Short mmCIF file of C-alpha atoms in Angstrom, two decimals:
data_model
loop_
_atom_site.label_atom_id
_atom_site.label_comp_id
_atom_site.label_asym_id
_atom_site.label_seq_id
_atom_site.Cartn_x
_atom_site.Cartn_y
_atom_site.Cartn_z
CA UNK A 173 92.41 133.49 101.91
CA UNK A 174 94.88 132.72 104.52
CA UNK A 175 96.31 128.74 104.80
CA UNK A 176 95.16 128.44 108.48
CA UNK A 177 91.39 129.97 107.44
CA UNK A 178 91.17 127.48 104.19
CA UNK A 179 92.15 124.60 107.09
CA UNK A 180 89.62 125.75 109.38
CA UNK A 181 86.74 126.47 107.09
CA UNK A 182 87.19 122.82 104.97
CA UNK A 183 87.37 121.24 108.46
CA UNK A 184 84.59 122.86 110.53
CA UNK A 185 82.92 125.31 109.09
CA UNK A 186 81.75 123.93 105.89
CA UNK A 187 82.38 120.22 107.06
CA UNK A 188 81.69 117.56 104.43
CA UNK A 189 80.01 115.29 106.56
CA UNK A 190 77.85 117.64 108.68
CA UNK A 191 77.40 120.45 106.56
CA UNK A 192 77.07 118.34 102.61
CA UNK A 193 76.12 115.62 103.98
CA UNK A 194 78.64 114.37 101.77
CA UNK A 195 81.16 110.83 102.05
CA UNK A 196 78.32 109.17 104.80
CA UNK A 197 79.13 105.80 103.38
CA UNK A 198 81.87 105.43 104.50
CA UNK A 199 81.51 107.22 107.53
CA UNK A 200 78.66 104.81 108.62
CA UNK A 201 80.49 101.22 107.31
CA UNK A 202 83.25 101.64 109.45
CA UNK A 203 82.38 103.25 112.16
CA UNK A 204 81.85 100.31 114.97
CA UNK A 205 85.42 100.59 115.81
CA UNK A 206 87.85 103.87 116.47
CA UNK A 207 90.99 101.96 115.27
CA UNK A 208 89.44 101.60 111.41
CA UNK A 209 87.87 104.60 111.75
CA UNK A 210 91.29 106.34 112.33
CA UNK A 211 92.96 104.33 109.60
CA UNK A 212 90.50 105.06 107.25
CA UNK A 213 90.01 108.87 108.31
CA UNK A 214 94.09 109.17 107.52
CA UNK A 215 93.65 107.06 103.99
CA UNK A 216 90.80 109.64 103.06
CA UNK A 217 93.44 112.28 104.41
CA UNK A 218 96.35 111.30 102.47
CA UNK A 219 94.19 110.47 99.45
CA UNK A 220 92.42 114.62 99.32
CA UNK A 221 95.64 115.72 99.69
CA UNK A 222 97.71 114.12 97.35
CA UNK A 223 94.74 114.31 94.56
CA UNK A 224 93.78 117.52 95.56
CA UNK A 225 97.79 119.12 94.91
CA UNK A 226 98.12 117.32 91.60
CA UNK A 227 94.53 117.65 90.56
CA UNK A 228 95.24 121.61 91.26
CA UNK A 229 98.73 121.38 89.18
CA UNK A 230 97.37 119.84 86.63
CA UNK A 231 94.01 121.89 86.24
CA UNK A 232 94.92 124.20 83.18
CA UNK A 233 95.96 120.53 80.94
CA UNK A 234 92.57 118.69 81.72
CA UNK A 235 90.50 119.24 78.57
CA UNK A 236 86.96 120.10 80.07
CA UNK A 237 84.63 117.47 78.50
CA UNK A 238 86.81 114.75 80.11
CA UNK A 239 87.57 116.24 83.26
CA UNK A 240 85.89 114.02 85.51
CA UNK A 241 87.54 111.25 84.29
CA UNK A 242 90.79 112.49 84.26
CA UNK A 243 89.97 113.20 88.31
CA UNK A 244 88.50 110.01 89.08
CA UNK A 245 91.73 108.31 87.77
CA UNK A 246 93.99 110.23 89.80
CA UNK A 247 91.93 110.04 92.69
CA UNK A 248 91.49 105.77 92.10
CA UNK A 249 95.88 106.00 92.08
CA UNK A 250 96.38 107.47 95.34
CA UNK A 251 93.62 105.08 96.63
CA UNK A 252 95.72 101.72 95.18
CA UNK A 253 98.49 103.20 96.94
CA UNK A 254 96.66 103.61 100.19
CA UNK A 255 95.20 99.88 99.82
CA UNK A 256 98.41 98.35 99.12
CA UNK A 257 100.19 99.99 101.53
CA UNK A 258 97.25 98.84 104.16
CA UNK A 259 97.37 95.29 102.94
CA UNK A 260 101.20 95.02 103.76
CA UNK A 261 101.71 96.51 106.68
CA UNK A 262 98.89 96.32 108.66
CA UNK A 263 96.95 92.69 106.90
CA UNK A 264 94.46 92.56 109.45
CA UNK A 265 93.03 96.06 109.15
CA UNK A 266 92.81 95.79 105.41
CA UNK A 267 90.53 92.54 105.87
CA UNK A 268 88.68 94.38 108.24
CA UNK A 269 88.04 97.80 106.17
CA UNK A 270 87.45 94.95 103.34
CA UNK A 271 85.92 96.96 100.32
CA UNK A 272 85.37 100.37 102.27
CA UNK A 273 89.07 101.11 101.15
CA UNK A 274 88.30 100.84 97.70
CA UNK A 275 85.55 102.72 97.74
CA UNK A 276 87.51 105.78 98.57
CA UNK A 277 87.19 106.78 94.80
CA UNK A 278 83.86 107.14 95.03
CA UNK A 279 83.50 108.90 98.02
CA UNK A 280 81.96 112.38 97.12
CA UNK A 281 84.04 114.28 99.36
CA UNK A 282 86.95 113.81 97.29
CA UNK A 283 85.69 114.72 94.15
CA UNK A 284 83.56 117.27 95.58
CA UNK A 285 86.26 118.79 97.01
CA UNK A 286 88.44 118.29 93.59
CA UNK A 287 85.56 120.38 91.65
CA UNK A 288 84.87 122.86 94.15
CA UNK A 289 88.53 123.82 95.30
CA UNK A 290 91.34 122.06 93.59
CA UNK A 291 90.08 122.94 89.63
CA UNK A 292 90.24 126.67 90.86
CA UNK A 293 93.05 126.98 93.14
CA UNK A 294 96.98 126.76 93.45
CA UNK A 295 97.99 123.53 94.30
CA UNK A 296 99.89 124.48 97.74
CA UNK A 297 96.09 125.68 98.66
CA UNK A 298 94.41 122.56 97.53
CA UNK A 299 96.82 120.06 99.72
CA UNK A 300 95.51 122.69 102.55
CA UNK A 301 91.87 122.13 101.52
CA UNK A 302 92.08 118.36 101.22
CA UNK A 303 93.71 117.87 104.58
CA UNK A 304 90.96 120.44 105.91
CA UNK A 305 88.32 118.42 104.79
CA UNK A 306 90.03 115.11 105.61
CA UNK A 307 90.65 115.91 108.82
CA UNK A 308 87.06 117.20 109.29
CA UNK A 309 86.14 114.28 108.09
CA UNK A 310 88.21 111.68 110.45
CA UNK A 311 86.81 113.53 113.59
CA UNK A 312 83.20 112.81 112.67
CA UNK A 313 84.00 109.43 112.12
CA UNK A 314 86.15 109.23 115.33
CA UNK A 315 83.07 111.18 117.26
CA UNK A 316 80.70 108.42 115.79
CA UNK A 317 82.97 105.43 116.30
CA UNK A 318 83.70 106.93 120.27
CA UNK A 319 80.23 106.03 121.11
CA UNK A 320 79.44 102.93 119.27
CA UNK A 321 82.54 101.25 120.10
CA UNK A 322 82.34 102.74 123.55
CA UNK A 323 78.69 101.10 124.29
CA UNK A 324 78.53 98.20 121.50
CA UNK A 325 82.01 96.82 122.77
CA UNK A 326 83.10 98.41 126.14
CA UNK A 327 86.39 99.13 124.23
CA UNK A 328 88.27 102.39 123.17
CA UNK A 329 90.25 101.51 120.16
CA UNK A 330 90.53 97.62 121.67
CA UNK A 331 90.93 98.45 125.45
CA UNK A 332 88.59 97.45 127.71
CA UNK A 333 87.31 100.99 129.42
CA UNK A 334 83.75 99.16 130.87
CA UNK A 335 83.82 96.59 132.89
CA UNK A 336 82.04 93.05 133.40
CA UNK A 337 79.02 95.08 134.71
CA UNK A 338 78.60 96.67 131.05
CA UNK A 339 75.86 95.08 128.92
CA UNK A 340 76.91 95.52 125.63
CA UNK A 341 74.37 97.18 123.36
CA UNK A 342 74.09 95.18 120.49
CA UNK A 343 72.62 97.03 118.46
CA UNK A 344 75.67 99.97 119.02
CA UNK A 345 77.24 97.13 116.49
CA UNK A 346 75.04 96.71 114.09
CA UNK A 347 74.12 98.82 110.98
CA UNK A 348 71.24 100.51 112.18
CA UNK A 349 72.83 102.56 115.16
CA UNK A 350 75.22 103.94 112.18
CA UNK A 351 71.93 105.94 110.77
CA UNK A 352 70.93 107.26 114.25
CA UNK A 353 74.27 108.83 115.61
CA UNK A 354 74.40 110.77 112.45
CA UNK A 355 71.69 111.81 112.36
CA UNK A 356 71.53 113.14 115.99
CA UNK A 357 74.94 114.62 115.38
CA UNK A 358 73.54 116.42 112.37
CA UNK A 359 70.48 117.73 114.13
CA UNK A 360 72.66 118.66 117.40
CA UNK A 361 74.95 120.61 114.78
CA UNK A 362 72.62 122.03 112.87
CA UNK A 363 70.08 123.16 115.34
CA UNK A 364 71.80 126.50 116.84
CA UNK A 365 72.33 127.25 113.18
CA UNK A 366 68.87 126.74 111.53
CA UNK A 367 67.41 128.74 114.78
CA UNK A 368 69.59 131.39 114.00
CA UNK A 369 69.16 131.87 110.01
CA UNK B 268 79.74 75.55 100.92
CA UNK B 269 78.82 76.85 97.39
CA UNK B 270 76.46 78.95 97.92
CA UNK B 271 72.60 78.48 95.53
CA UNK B 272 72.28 81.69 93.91
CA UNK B 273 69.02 82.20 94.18
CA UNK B 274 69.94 82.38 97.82
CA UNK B 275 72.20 85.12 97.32
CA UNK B 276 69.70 86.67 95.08
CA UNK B 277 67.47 86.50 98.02
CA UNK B 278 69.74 87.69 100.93
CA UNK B 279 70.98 90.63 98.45
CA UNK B 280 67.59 92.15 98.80
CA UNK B 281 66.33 91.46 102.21
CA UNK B 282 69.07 90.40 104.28
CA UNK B 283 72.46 92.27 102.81
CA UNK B 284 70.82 94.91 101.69
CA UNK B 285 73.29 97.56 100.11
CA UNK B 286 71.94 99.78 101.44
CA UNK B 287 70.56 99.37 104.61
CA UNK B 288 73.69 96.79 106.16
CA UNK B 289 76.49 98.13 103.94
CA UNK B 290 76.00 101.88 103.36
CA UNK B 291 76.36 102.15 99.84
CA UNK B 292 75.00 104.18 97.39
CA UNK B 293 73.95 106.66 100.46
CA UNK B 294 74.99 110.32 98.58
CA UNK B 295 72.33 110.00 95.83
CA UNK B 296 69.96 107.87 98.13
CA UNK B 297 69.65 111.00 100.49
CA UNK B 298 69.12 113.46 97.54
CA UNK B 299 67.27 111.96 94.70
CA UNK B 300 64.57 110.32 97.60
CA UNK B 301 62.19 113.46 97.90
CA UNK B 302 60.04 111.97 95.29
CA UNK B 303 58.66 108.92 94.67
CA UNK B 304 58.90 109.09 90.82
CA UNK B 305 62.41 110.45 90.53
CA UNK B 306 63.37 107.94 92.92
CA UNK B 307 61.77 104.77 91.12
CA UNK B 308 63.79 106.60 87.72
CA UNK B 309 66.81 106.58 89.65
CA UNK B 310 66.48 102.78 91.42
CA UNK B 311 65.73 101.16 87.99
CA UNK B 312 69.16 103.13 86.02
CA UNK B 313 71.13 101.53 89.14
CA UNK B 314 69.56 97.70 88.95
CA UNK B 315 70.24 97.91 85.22
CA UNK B 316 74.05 99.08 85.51
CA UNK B 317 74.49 97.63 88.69
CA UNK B 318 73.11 94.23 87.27
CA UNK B 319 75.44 94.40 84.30
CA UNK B 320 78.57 96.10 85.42
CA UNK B 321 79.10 93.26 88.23
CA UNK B 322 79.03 90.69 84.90
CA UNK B 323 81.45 92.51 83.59
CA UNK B 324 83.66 93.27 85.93
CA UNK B 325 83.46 89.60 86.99
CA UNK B 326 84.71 88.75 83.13
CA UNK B 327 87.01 91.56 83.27
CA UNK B 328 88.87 90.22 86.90
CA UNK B 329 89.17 86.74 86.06
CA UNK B 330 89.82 86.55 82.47
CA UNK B 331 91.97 89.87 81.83
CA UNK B 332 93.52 91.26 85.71
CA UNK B 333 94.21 87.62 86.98
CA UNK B 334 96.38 85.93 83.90
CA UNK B 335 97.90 89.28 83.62
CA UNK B 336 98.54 89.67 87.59
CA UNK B 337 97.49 92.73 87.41
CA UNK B 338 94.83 92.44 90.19
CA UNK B 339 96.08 95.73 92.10
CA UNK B 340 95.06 97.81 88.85
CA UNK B 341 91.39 96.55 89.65
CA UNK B 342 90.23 99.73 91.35
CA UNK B 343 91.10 101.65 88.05
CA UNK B 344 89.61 98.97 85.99
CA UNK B 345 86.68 98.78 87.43
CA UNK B 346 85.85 102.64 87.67
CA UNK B 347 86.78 102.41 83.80
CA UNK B 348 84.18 99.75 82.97
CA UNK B 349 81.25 101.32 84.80
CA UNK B 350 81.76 104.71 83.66
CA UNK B 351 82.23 103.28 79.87
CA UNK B 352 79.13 101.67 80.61
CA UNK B 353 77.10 104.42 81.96
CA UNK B 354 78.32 106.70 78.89
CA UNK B 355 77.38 103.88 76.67
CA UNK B 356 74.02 102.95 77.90
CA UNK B 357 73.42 106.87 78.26
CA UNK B 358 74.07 107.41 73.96
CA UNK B 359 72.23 104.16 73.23
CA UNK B 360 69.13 104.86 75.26
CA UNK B 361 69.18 108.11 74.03
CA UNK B 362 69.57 106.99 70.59
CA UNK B 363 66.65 103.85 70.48
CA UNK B 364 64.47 105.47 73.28
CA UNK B 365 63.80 108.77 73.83
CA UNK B 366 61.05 107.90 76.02
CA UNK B 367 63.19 106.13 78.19
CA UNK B 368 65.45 108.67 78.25
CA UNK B 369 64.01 111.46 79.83
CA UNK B 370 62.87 108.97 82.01
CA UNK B 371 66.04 107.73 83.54
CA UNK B 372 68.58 109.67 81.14
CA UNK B 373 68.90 112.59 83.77
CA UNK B 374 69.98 110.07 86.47
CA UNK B 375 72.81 107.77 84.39
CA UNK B 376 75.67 110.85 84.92
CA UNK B 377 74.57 110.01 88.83
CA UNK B 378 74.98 106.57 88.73
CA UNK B 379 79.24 106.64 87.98
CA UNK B 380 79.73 108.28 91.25
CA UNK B 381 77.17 105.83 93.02
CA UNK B 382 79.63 104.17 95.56
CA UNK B 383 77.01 100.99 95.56
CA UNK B 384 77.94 99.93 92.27
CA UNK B 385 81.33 99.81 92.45
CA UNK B 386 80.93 98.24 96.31
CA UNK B 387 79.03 95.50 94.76
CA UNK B 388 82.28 94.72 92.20
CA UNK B 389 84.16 94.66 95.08
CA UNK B 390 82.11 92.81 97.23
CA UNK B 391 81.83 90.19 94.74
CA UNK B 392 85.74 89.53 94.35
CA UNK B 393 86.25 89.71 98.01
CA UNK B 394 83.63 87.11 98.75
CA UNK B 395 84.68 84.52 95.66
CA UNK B 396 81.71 84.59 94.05
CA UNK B 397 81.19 82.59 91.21
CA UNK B 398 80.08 83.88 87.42
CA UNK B 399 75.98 82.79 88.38
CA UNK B 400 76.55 84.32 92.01
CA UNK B 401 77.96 87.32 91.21
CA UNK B 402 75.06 87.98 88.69
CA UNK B 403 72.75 86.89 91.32
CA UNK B 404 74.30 89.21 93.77
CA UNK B 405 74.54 91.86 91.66
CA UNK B 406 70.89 92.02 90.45
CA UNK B 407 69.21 91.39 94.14
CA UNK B 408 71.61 94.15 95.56
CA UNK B 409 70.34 96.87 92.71
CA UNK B 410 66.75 95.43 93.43
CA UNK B 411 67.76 95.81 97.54
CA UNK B 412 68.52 99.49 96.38
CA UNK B 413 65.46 100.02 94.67
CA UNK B 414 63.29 99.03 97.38
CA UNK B 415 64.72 100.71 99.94
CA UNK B 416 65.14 104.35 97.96
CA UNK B 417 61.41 103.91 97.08
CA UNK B 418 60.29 103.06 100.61
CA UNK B 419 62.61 106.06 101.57
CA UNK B 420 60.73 108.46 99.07
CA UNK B 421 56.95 107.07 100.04
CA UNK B 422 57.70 108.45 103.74
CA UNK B 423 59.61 111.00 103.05
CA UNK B 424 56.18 112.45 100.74
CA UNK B 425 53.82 111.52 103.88
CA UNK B 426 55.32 113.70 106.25
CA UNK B 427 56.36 115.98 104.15
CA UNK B 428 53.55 118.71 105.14
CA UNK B 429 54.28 117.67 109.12
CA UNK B 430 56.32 119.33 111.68
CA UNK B 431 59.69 118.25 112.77
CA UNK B 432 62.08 119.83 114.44
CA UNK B 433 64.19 122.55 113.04
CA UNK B 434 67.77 121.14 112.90
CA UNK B 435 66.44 117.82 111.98
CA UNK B 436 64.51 118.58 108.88
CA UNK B 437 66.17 117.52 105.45
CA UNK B 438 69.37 114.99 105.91
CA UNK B 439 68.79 114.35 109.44
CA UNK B 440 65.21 113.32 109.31
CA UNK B 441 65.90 110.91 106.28
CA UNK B 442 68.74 109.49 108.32
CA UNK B 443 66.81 108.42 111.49
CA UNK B 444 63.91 107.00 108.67
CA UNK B 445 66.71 105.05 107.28
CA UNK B 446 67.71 104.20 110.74
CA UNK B 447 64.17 102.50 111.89
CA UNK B 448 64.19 100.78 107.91
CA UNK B 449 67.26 99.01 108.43
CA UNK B 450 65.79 98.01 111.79
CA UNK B 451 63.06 96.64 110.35
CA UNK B 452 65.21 94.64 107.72
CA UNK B 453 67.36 93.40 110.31
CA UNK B 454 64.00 91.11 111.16
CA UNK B 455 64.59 89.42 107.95
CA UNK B 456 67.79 88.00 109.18
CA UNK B 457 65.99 85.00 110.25
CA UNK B 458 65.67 83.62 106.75
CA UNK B 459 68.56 83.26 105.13
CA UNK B 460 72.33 84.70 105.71
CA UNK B 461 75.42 85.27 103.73
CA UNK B 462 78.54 86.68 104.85
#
């Protein structure tokens, strides 16, 4: 396969969130706001990258029986160095993502992604894959976070965009509007498709 | 204000769910909830390691990563403990109970990669909890997570046999059900609230 068609299929076409319904934790926790969902989108970037390339350079060492483990730790490195990095540059998001940073280890894109591409392929391929499915990944959130920030705070990414005359939806905020948007964008993705096959 | 932790034992279930107000735990949640039985298997493997990985975690932090200042290794740590844990409680059960095995055996492997029990470790340091609260909060969260899965699974076999719409069917559906649960929960807010 070519680099560009690995990018495009890991991004769209077989998209994590829409298509595995894979990672949603995440993708719900933080989605109130576009400026964490960004930051997080770009940790979960640089994290399926990085663990995808050395997952895939390593893959012929990793004794079988142990594998996941082996994959988990790499994958809970690049996430310290995401998290550290977050808590010294930029304090306030850090308090703000709270645990949801953390819990980048466990998010089931990343391993899914380390088992299903990265323990097969070169490791130039992998770092494709893993930004493919990162990226696909940050513009769901970003899609997600658009509206509820949009009608829960009147802001894009902390700028006022509504006015006075905006009554902020409350409930845009809080945790259940997180279940509805993706589910609506799931149906609205995955009607043409199920009509079809 | 030191918080009681029956309290937090309280608000874990109802009004923090795990589930429902933090998102955790939501891969398996989707997957495993298509039966009721599977899904009670499933909720009672992750209140047992949920319950117990939080003490030890909480042991591990403050008596091990914190003299050491090693607290940015915690993310490693913990991952280590639960899925020693799992593994362990996995030969063990297998070993005394085979019965109890085939009843929740098939659903400890799931549990490592369940981000709710790791969330709840992290939760815990993040919010100071003491030794009691963090057992408190760790036991009402995997009881939060066993209610809602099983409430999850009862409606998902009612309507089962019923129409819905074609690109909503599977993930979708169980999304918007979540949805109008966590609605419903939010009503409990009333009674008692942590952080």
């Amino acid at each position: 396969m070519k680099k560009k068609d690995i990018f495009i299929v890991s991004a769209f076409t077989e998209n994590s969130v829409w298509r595995q319904i894979l990672g949603i934790c995440s993708a719900l926790a933080v989605t109130n706001l576009m400026l964490n969902s960004l930051v997080m989108g770009l940790g979960v970037i640089f994290t399926l990258a990085l663990s995808g390339f050395t997952i895939s350079l390593i893959r012929d060492l990793i004794p079988k029986r142990i594998r996941m483990m082996v994959q988990t730790l790499i994958i809970a490195s690049f996430v310290i160095i995401v998290d550290l990095f977050l808590k010294a540059f930029y304090p306030e998001i850090s308090k703000s993502l709270g645990p949801y940073v953390g819990l980048i280890i466990t998010n089931c894109i990343i391993m899914g992604r380390a088992e299903a591409f990265a323990g097969k392929n070169a490791p130039l391929d992998s770092m494709i894959d893993g930004i493919g499915a990162g990226v696909g990944y940050t513009f769901v959130l970003l899609l997600i976070a658009f509206v509820r920030e949009l009608f829960g705070f009147g802001t894009l990414f902390g700028m006022q965009i509504l006015g006075n005359w905006w009554t902020k939806w409350s409930i845009m905020v809080m945790a259940p509007s997180a279940f509805f948007m993706l589910a609506i964008l799931i149906w609205i993705i995955n009607t043409p498709k199920a009509k079809k096959g | 204000m030191e918080l009681n932790a029956f309290i937090i034992f309280i608000a874990a279930i109802f009004t923090s769910n795990i589930l429902l107000t933090n998102f955790l735990g939501m891969c398996s949640f989707l997957s495993v909830s298509k039966e009721v039985e599977s899904s009670l298997g499933l909720g009672l493997a992750v209140f047992f390691v949920m319950s117990l990985t939080t003490a030890i975690n909480y042991a591990v932090y403050h008596f091990i990563l914190v003299p050491l200042n090693i607290i940015y290794l915690q993310y490693i740590i913990f991952i280590i403990v639960i899925a020693a844990f799992v593994q362990l409680t996995e030969m063990v059960v297998e070993r005394f109970s085979p019965l109890l095995y085939y009843a929740l055996g098939i659903f400890l492997p799931l549990i490592t990669v369940n981000c709710a029990i790791l969330g709840v470790s992290l939760f815990m340091i993040i919010r100071n909890y003491s030794f009691l609260q963090s057992i408190a909060y760790g036991a009402g969260s995997g009881l939060g997570w066993l209610l809602a899965i099983l409430a999850l699974a009862g409606i998902r076999q009612k309507i089962k046999e019923k129409y819905v719409p074609v690109g909503l069917a599977g993930a979708g559906l169980s999304l918007i059900i979540t949805g109008i649960m966590a609605l419903a929960f939010v009503g409990f807010s009333g009674i008692v609230v942590i952080q």
